[in-house]
Coordinates of C-alpha atoms and ligand atoms in Angstrom, one line a residue:
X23 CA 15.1 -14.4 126.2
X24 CA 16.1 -15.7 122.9
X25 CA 17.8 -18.7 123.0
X26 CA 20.6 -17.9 120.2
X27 CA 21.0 -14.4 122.7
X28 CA 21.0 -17.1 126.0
X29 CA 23.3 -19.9 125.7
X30 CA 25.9 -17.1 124.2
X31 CA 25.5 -15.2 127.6
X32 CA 26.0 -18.3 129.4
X33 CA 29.2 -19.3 127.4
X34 CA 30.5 -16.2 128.3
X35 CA 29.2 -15.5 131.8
X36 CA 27.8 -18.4 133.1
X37 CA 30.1 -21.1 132.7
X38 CA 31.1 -23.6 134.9
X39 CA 34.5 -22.3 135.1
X40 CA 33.2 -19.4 137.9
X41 CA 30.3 -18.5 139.7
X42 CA 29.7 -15.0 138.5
X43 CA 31.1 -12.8 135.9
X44 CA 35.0 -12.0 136.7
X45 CA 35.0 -8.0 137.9
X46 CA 38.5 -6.5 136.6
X47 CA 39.8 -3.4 137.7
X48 CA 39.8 -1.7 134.2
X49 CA 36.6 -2.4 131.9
X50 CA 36.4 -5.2 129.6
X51 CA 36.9 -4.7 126.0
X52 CA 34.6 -5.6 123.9
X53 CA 35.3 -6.5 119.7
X54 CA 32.3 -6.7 117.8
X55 CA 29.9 -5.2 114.9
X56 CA 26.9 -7.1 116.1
X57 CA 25.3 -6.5 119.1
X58 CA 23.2 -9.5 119.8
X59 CA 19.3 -8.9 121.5
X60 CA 17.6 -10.6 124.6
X61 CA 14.3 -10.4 122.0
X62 CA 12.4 -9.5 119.3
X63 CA 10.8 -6.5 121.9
X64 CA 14.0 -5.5 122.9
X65 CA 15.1 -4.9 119.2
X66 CA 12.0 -3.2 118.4
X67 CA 13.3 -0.8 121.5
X68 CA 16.3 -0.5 119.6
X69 CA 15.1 0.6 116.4
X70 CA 12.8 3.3 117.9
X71 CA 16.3 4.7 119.9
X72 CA 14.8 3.9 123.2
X73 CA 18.0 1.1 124.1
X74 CA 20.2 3.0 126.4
X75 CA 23.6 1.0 125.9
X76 CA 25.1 0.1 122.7
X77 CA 23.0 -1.5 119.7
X78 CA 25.7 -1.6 117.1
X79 CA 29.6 -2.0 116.6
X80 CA 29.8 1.7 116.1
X81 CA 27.5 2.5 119.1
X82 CA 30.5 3.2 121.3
X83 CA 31.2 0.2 123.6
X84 CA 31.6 0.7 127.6
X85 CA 35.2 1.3 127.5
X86 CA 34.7 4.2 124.6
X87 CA 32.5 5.3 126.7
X88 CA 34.4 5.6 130.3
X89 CA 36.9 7.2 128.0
X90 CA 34.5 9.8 126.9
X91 CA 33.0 10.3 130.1
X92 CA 37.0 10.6 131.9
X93 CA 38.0 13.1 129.0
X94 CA 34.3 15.4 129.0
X95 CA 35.1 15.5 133.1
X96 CA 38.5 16.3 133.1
X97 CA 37.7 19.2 130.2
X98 CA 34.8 20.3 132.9
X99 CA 32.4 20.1 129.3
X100 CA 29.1 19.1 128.4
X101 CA 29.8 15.9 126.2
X102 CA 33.1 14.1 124.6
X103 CA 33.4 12.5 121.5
X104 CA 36.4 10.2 120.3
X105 CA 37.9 10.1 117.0
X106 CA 40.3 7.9 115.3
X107 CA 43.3 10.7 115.6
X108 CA 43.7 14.0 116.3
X109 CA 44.1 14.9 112.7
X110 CA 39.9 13.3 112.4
X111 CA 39.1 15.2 115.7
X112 CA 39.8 18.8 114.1
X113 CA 38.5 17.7 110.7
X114 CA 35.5 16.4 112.1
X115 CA 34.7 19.7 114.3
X116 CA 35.0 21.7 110.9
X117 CA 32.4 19.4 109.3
X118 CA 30.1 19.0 111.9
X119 CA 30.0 23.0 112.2
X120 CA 30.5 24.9 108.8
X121 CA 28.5 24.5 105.8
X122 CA 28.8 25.9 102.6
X123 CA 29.5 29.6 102.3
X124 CA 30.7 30.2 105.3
X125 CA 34.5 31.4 106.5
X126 CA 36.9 29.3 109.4
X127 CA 39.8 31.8 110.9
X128 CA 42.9 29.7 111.7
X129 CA 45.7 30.8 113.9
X130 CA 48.9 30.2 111.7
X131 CA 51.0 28.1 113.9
X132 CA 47.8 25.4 114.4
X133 CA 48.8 21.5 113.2
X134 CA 50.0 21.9 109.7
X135 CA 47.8 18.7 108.4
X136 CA 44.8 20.5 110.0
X137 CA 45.4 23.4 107.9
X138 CA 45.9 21.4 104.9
X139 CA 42.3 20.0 105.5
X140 CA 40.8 23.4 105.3
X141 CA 42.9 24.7 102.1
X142 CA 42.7 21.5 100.3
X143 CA 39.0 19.9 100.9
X144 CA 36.8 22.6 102.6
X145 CA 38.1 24.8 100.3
X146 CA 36.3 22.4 97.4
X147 CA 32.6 22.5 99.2
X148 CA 32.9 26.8 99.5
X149 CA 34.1 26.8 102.8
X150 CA 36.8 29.7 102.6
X151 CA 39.9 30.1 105.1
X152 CA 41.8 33.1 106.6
X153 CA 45.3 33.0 108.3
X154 CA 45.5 34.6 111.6
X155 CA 48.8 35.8 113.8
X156 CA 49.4 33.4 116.2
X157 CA 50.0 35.6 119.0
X158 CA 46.4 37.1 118.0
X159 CA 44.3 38.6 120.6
X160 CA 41.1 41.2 120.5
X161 CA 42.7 42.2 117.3
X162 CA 41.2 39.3 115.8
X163 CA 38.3 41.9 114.9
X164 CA 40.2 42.5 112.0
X165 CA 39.6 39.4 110.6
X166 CA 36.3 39.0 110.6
X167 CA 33.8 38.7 108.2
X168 CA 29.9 38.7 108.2
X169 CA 30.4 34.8 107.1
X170 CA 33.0 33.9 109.8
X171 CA 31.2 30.6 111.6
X172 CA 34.4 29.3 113.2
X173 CA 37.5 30.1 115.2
X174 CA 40.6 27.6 115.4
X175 CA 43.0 28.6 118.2
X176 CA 46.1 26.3 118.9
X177 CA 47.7 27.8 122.3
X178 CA 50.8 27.3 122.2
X179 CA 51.4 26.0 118.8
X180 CA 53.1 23.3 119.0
X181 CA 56.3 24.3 117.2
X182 CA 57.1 27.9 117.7
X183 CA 55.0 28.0 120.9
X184 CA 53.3 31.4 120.0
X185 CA 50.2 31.8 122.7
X186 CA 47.0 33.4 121.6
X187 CA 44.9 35.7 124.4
X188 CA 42.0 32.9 124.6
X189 CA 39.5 35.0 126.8
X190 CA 39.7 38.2 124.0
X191 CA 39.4 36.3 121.3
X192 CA 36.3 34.0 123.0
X193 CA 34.3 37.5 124.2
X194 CA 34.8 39.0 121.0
X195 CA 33.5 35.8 119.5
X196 CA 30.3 35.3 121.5
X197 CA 29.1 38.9 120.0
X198 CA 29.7 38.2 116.9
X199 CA 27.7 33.8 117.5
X200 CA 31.1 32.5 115.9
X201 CA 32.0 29.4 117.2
X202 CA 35.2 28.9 119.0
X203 CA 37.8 25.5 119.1
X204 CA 40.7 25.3 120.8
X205 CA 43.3 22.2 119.6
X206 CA 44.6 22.0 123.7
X207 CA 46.9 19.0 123.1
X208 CA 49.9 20.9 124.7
X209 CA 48.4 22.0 128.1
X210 CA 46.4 19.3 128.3
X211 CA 42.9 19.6 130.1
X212 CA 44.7 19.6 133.3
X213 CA 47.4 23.1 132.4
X214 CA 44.7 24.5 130.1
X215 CA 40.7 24.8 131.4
X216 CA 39.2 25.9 128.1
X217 CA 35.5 26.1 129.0
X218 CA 36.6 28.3 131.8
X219 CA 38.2 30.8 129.1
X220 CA 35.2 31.1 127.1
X221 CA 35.7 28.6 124.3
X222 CA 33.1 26.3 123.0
X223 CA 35.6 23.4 121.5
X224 CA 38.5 21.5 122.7
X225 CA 40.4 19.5 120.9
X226 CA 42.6 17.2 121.8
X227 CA 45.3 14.9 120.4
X228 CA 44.8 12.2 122.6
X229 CA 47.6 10.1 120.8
X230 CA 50.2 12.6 122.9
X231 CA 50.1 13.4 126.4
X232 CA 46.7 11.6 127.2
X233 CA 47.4 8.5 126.0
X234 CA 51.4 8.5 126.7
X235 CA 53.1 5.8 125.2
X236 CA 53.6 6.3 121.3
X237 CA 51.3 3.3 121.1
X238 CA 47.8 5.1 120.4
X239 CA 46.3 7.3 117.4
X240 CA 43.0 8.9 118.7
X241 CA 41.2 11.9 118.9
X242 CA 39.0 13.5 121.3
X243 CA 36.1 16.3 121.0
X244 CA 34.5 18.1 123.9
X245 CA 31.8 21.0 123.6
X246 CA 30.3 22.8 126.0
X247 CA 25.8 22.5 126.5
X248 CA 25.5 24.8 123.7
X249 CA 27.1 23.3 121.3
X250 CA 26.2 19.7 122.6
X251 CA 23.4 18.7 120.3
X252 CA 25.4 19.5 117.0
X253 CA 28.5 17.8 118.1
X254 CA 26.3 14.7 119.0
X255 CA 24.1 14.5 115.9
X256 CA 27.0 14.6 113.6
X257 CA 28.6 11.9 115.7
X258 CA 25.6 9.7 115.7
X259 CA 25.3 10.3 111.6
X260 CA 28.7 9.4 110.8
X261 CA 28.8 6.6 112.8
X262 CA 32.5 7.4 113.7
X263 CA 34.9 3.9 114.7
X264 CA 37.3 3.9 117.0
X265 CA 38.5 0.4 118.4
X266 CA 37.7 -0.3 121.9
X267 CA 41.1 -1.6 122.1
X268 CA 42.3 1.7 121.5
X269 CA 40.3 3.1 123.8
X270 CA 40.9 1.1 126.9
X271 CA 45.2 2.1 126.4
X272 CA 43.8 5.8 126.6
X273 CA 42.0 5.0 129.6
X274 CA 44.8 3.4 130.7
X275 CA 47.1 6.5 130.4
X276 CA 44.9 8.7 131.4
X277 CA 45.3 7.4 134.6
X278 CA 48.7 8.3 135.1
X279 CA 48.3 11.8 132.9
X280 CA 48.9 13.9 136.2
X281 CA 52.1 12.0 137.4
X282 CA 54.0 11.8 133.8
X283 CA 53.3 15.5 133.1
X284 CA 54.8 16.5 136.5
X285 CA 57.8 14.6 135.2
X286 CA 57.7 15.8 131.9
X287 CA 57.0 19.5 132.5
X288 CA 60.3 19.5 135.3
X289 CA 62.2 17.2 132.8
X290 CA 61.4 20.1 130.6
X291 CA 62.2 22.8 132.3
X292 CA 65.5 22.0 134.0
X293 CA 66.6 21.2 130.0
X294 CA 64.9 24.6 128.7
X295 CA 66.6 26.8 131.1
X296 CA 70.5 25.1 131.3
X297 CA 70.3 25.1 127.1
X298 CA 69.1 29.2 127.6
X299 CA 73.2 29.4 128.4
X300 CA 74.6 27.5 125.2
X301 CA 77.1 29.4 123.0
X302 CA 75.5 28.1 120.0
X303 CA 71.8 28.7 120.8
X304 CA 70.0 31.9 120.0
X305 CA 66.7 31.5 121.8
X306 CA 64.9 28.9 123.7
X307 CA 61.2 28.9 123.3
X308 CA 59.2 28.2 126.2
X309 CA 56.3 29.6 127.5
X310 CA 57.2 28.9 130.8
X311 CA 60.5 30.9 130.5
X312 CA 60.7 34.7 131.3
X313 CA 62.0 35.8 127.8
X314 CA 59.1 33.6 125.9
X315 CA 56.9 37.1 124.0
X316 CA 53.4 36.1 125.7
X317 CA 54.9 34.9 128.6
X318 CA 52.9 37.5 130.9
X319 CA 49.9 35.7 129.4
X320 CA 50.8 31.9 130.1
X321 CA 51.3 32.8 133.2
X322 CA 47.5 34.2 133.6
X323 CA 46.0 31.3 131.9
X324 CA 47.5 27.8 132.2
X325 CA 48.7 26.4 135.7
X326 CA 51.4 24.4 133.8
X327 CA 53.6 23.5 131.2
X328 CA 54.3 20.7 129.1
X329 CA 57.5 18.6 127.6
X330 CA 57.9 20.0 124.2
X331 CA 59.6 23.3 123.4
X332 CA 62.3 24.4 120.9
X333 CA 64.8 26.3 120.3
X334 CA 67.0 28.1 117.6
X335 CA 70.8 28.2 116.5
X336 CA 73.1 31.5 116.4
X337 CA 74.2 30.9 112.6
X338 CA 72.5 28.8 110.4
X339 CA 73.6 25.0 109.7
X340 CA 73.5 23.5 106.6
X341 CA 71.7 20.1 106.6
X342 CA 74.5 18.0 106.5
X343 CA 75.9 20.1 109.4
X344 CA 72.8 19.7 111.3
X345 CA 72.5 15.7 110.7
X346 CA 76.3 15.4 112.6
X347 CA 74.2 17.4 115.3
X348 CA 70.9 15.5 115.3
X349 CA 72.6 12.0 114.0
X350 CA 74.9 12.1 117.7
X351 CA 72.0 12.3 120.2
X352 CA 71.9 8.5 121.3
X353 CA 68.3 9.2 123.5
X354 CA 66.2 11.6 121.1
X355 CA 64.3 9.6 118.9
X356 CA 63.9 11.0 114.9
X357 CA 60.2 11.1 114.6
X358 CA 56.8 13.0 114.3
X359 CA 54.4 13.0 117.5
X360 CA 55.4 13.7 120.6
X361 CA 54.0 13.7 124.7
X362 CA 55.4 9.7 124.8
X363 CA 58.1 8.7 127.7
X364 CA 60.3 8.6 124.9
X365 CA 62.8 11.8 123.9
X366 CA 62.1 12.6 120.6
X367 CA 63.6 15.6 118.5
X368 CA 62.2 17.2 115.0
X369 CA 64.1 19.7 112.7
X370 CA 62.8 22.3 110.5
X371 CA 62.1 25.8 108.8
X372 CA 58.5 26.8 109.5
X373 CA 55.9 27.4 106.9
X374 CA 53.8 30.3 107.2
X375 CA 50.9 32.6 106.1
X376 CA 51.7 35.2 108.6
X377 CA 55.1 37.5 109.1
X378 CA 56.9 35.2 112.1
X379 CA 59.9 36.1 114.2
X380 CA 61.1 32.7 112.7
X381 CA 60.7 32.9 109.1
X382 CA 63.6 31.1 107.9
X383 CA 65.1 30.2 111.1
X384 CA 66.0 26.2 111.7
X385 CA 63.3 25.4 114.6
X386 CA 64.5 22.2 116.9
X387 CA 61.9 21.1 118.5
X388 CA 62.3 18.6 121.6
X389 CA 59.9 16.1 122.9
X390 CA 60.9 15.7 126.4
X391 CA 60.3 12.4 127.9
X392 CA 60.7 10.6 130.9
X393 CA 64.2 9.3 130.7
X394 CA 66.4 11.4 133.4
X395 CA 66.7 14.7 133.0
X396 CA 70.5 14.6 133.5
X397 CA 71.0 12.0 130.9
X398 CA 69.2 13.8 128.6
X399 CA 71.0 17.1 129.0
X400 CA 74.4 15.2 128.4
X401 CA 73.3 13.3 125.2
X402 CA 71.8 16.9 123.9
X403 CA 75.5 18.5 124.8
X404 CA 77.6 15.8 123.6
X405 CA 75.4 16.5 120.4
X406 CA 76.0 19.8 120.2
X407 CA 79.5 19.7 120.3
X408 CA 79.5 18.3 116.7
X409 CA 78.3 21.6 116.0
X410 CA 82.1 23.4 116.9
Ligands
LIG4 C1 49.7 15.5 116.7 C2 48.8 16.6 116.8 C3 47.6 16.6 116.2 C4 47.1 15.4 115.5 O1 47.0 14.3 116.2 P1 47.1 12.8 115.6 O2 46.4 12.0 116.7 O3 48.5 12.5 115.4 O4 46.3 12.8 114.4 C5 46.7 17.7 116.4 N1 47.1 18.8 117.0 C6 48.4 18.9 117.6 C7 48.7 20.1 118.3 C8 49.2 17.8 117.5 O5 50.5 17.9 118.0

């Protein structure tokens, strides 16, 4: 071994302070863009690609890599990839699987800045766009062209909640070899088995439910063996970053992912059906709830449901009306992002390509977190009241 390689190792590993490398319960996390060799053999190994662990700072340390391998088992996929958000994991899947020429079908209610990717930059290399209902199903025929390459599905979206019937849509897609991605942040691999349902792609935000604190931005793809190859190459090529330390806190949640979303999906639901009764609400939107317009189908596919829903008022508010509303809540949090422990509230008319039941209707969306349910049903009534 080379000795610039050795006495390092030693430092770290060797040192007269213990008598064998510490073994923590979570991995170690490791900062670096150099990746130092045993030998000059050993880096001749490297440069033909026969090194098996990581040769470079963007190899993917262990911990990205425990992450990968938790998420791609969890999904029930072939391989997982992270990215540096959610926003990069959808723009990424695009890149790595259109080319020039070809057409992407988007459901309308999918992450706005998503959609902005395709309209905005695809849209400069020839890579055209159609808008699809969000409730879409085997009616997506319709929208197909001889160049359509990719499917984006968001079910539910995650403001109006509008569920799309995955296992149509995926058959009809297989016919036709057009790929199919699902962004599954909502469900999370654990309400939602995507793979199981046909599609080729899931997406997820990792910076909500998986990670869980609001202290995380990452991204994560998984693809099924057909797709594997592509997904990996165009990984490998871009030599994609995302800090181990980033990593190791999604690790860290994901180990907790089934407890909090018990919490968060009753939390949820005991707030979803008591608001069902205000006066001053029209409807609450829930895919979990009996009224909710593909609730039939939720109840087919996912074995769960989430924190975040919404809801609409009887009249229209004007803003400054709303703000006495919104500006009262003492527990909901003002912000973007959601699936944290923390209550969080947005406010908002929808945009959109599509005719929607909610065109022009104020949508209030609630992140439900893990404060106590009761608690949070009194602030959101004691806000409400402001409304009178
Ligand atoms: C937040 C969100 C994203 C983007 O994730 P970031 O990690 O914030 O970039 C994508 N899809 C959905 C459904 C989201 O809610």
């Amino acid at each position: 071994m080379k000795k610039a390689t050795e006495s390092i190792l030693q430092h770290w590993h060797n040192d007269s302070h213990a008598a064998y490398p510490p073994v923590t319960v979570n991995p170690p996390v490791y900062r670096g863009s150099t990746v130092l060799f045993r030998d000059y053999a050993e880096m001749c190994k490297a440069g033909k690609g026969q090194l098996k662990g990581p040769v470079y700072g963007t190899d993917r340390f262990p911990v990205q890599r425990s992450l990968e391998e938790a998420m791609q088992k969890l999904e029930n996929g072939a391989a997982c990839r992270i990215f540096p958000s959610g926003l990069s994991a959808i723009q990424n899947t695009f890149l790595a699987f259109c080319k020039s020429g070809d057409h992407i079908l988007l459901v309308d209610n999918a992450y706005h800045p998503g959609i902005n990717f395709c309209q905005k930059i695809l849209a400069k290399f020839n890579i055209e766009t159609t808008f699809i209902p969000p409730a879409v199903g085997a009616d997506i025929e319709e929208y197909i062209q001889d160049n359509t390459r990719l499917i984006l599905l968001e079910s539910p979206g995650s403001n109006t909640f509008e569920i799309q019937d995955i296992p149509a849509i995926t058959e009809m897609a297989r016919q036709k070899n057009i790929v199919t991605a699902l962004d599954n942040t909502w469900a999370t691999p654990l309400y939602l088995k995507p793979f199981e349902l046909g599609v080729d792609i899931s997406i997820q935000s990792v910076s909500k439910y998986i990670a869980g604190y609001s202290d995380v931005l990452l991204g994560a793809v998984t693809v099924n063996k057909q797709h594997e190859r592509t997904m990996l190459n165009y990984y490998r090529r871009m030599e994609m970053y995302t800090p181990d330390s980033d990593c190791y806190l999604a690790l860290r949640g994901m180990n907790t992912l089934s407890t909090r979303l018990k919490q968060h999906e009753q939390s949820a639901l005991t707030i979803a059906s008591t608001l069902v009764n205000h006066s001053k609400i029209d409807t609450v939107i829930h895919p979990a709830l009996p009224n909710h317009p593909q609730h039939k189908i939720f109840l087919r596919d996912f074995s769960g449901s989430s924190g975040l829903f919404a809801f609409t008022f009887k009249e229209e508010y004007s803003e400054k009306k709303l703000g006495q509303f919104i500006d009262k809540l003492e527990l909901f949090g003002l912000g973007y992002s959601w699936g944290g422990y923390k209550s969080l509230l947005t406010a908002g008319k929808q945009q959109r390509n599509t005719p929607s039941i909610y065109s022009g209707k104020t949508i209030i969306r609630l992140n439900i977190g893990l404060e106590a349910p009761q608690d949070l049903m009194e602030d959101l009534e004691q806000g409400l009241s402001q409304l009178s």
